[in-house]
CSV table of C-alpha atoms in Angstrom, one decimal:
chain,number,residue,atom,x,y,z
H,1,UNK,CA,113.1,103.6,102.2
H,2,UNK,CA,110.4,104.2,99.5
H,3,UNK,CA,112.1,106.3,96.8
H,4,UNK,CA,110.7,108.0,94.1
H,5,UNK,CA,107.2,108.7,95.2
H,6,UNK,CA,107.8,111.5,92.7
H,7,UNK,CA,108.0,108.8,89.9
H,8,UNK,CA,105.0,106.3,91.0
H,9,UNK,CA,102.4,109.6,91.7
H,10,UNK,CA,103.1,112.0,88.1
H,11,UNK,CA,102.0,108.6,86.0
H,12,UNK,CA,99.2,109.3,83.4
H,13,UNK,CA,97.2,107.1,85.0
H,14,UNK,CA,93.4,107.0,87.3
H,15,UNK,CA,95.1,104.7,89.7
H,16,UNK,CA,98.2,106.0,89.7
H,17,UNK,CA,97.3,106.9,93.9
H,18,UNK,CA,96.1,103.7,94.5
H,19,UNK,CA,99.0,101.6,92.9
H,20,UNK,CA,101.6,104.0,94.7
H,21,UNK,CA,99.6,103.4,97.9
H,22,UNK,CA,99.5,99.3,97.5
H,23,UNK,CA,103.0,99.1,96.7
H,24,UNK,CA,104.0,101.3,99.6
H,25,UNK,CA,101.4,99.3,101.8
H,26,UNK,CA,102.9,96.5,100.8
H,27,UNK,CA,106.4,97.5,101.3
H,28,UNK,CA,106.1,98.9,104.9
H,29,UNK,CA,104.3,95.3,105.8
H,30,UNK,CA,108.0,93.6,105.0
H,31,UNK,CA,108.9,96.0,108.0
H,32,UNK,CA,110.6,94.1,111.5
H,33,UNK,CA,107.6,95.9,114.5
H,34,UNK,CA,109.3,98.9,115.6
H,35,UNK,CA,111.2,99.6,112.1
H,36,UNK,CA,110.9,102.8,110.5
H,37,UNK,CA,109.4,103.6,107.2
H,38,UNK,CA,110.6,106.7,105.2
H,39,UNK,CA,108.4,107.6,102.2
H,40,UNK,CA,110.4,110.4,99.5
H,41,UNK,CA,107.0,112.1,98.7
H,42,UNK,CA,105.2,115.3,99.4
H,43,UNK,CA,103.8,115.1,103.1
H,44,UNK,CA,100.9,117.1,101.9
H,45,UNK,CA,99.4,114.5,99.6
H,46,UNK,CA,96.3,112.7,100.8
H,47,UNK,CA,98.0,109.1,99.5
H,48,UNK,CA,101.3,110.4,101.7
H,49,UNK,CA,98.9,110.7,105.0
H,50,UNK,CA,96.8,107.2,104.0
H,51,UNK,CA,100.3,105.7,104.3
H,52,UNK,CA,101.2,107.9,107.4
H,53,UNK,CA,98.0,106.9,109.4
H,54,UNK,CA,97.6,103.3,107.4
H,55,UNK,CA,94.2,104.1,106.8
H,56,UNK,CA,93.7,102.7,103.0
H,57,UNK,CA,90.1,102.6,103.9
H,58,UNK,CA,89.8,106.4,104.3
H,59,UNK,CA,91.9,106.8,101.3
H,60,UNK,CA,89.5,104.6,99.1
H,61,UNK,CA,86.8,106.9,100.6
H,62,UNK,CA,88.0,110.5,99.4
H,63,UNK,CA,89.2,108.9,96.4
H,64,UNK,CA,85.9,107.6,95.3
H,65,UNK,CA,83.9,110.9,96.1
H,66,UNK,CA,86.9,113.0,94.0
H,67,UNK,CA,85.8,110.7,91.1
H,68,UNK,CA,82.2,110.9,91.8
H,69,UNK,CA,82.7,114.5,91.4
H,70,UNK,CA,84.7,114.6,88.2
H,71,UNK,CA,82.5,112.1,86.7
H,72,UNK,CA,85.6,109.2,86.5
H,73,UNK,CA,85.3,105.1,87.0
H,74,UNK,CA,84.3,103.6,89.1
H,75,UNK,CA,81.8,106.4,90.0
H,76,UNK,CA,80.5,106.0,86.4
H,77,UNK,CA,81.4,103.7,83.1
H,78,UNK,CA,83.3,105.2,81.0
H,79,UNK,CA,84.8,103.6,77.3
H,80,UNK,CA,87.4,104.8,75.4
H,81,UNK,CA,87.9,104.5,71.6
H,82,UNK,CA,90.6,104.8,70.3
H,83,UNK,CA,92.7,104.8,66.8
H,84,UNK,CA,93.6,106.8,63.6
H,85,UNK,CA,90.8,109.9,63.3
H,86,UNK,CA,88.6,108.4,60.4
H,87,UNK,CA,88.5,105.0,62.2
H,88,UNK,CA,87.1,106.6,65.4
H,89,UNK,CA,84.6,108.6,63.4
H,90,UNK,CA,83.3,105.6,61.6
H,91,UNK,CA,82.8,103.7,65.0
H,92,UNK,CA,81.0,106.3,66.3
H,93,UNK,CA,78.8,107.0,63.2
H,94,UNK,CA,77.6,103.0,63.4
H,95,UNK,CA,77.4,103.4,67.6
H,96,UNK,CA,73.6,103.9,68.7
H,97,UNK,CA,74.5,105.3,71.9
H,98,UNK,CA,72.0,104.5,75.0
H,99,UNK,CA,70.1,107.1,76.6
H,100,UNK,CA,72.3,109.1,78.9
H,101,UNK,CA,75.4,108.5,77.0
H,102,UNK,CA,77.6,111.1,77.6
H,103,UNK,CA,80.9,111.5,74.2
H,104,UNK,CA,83.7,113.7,75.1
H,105,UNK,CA,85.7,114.3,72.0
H,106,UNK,CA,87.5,112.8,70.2
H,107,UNK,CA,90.6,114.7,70.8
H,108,UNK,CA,94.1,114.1,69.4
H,109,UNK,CA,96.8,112.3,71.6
H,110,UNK,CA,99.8,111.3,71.6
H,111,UNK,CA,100.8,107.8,71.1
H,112,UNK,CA,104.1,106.7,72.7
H,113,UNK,CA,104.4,103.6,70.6
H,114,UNK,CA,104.0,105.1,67.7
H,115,UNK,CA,106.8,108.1,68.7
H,116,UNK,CA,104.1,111.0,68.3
H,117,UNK,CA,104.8,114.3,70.0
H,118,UNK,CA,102.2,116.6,71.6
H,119,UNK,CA,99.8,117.9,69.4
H,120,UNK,CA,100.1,115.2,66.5
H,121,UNK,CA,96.6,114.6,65.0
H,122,UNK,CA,97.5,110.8,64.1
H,123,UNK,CA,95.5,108.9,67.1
H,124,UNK,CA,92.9,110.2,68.4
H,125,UNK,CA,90.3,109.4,71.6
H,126,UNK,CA,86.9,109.4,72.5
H,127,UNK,CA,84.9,108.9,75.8
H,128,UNK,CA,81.8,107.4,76.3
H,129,UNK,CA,79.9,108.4,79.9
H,130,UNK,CA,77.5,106.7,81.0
H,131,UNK,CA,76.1,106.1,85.0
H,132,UNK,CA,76.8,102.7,86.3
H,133,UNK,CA,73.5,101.3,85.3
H,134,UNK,CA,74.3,102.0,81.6
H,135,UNK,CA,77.2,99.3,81.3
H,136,UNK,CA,75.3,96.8,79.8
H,137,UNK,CA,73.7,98.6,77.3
H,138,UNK,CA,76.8,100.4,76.3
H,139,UNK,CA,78.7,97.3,76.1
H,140,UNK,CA,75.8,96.2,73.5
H,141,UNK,CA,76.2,99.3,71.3
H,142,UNK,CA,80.1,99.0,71.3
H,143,UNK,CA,79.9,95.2,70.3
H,144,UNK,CA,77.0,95.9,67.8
H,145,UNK,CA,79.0,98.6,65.9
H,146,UNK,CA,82.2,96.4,66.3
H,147,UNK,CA,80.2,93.0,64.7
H,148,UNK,CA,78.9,95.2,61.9
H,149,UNK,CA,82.5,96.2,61.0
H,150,UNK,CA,83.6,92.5,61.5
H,151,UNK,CA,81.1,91.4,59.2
H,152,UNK,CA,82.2,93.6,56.3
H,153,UNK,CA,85.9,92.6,57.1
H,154,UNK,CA,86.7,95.9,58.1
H,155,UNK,CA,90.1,95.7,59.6
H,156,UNK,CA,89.7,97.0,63.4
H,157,UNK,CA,92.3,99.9,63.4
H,158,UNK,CA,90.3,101.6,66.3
H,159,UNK,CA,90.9,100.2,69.9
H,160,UNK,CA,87.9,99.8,72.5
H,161,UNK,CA,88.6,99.4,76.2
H,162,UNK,CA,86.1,100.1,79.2
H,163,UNK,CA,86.7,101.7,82.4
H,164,UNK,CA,90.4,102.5,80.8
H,165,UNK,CA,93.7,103.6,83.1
H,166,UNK,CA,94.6,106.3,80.8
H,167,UNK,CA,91.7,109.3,79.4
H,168,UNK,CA,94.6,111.8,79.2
């Protein structure tokens, strides 16, 4: 019995389909030959049939081309900065973005660790785009910007992650 498909596929989370799928992949292995597996999750789902059919291969597939589409890793690179507003502004003022750098936002999120609601302004996010020729030189910007903070002791209250789980 895999229960609460529910629970694994509503995360906030890019590979929230994959992880569901390896776990249940993994779970149904454990399973004597001619054993039943019975998956609590909309039948409908494209990660419900990949299970169905065990074709994670196919699954990997659709997935990729949906992110291709919407312009998500791994199709592209994307960064994420993230902190109190005025500390994301001032990373972004010192980044000299590369050519074909797309920024989305910053937007206001919620922070769970800090017990914000929806719709407090305290943390914010910004995405960096590029294509996945750009890494390199995005990775150069973002550590330039962060040196030149360094190097005036500026405390780093604004967190950096490529390819992140979580843009929501």
């Amino acid at each position: 019995m895999l229960l609460d498909g529910w629970a694994l596929l509503d995360r906030m989370d890019l590979r929230a389909q994959e992880e569901a799928l390896r776990r249940w992949l993994n779970a149904s292995a454990l399973v004597r030959p001619g054993g039943t597996v019975v998956v609590s999750a909309d039948a409908g789902l494209s990660v419900v049939q990949s299970l169905v059919r065990w074709d994670p291969a196919g699954f990997a597939e659709r997935e990729l081309a949906d992110r291709r589409e919407l312009g998500f890793p791994p199709a592209v690179t994307m960064a994420s900065i993230t902190g109190a507003p005025e500390h994301v502004r001032e990373l972004l003022d010192q980044l000299e973005l590369p050519e074909g750098t797309e920024l989305l936002g910053p937007v206001p999120v919620a922070s769970a660790r800090e017990g914000a609601r929806d719709g407090d302004a305290r943390t914010e996010r910004a995405l960096l785009r590029v294509p996945r020729g750009g890494v390199g030189a995005l990775a150069r910007a973002l550590k330039a910007a962060a040196s030149a903070r360094s190097a005036r002791r500026d405390e780093h209250l604004a967190q950096v992650r490529v390819d992140p789980p979580h843009v929501v």
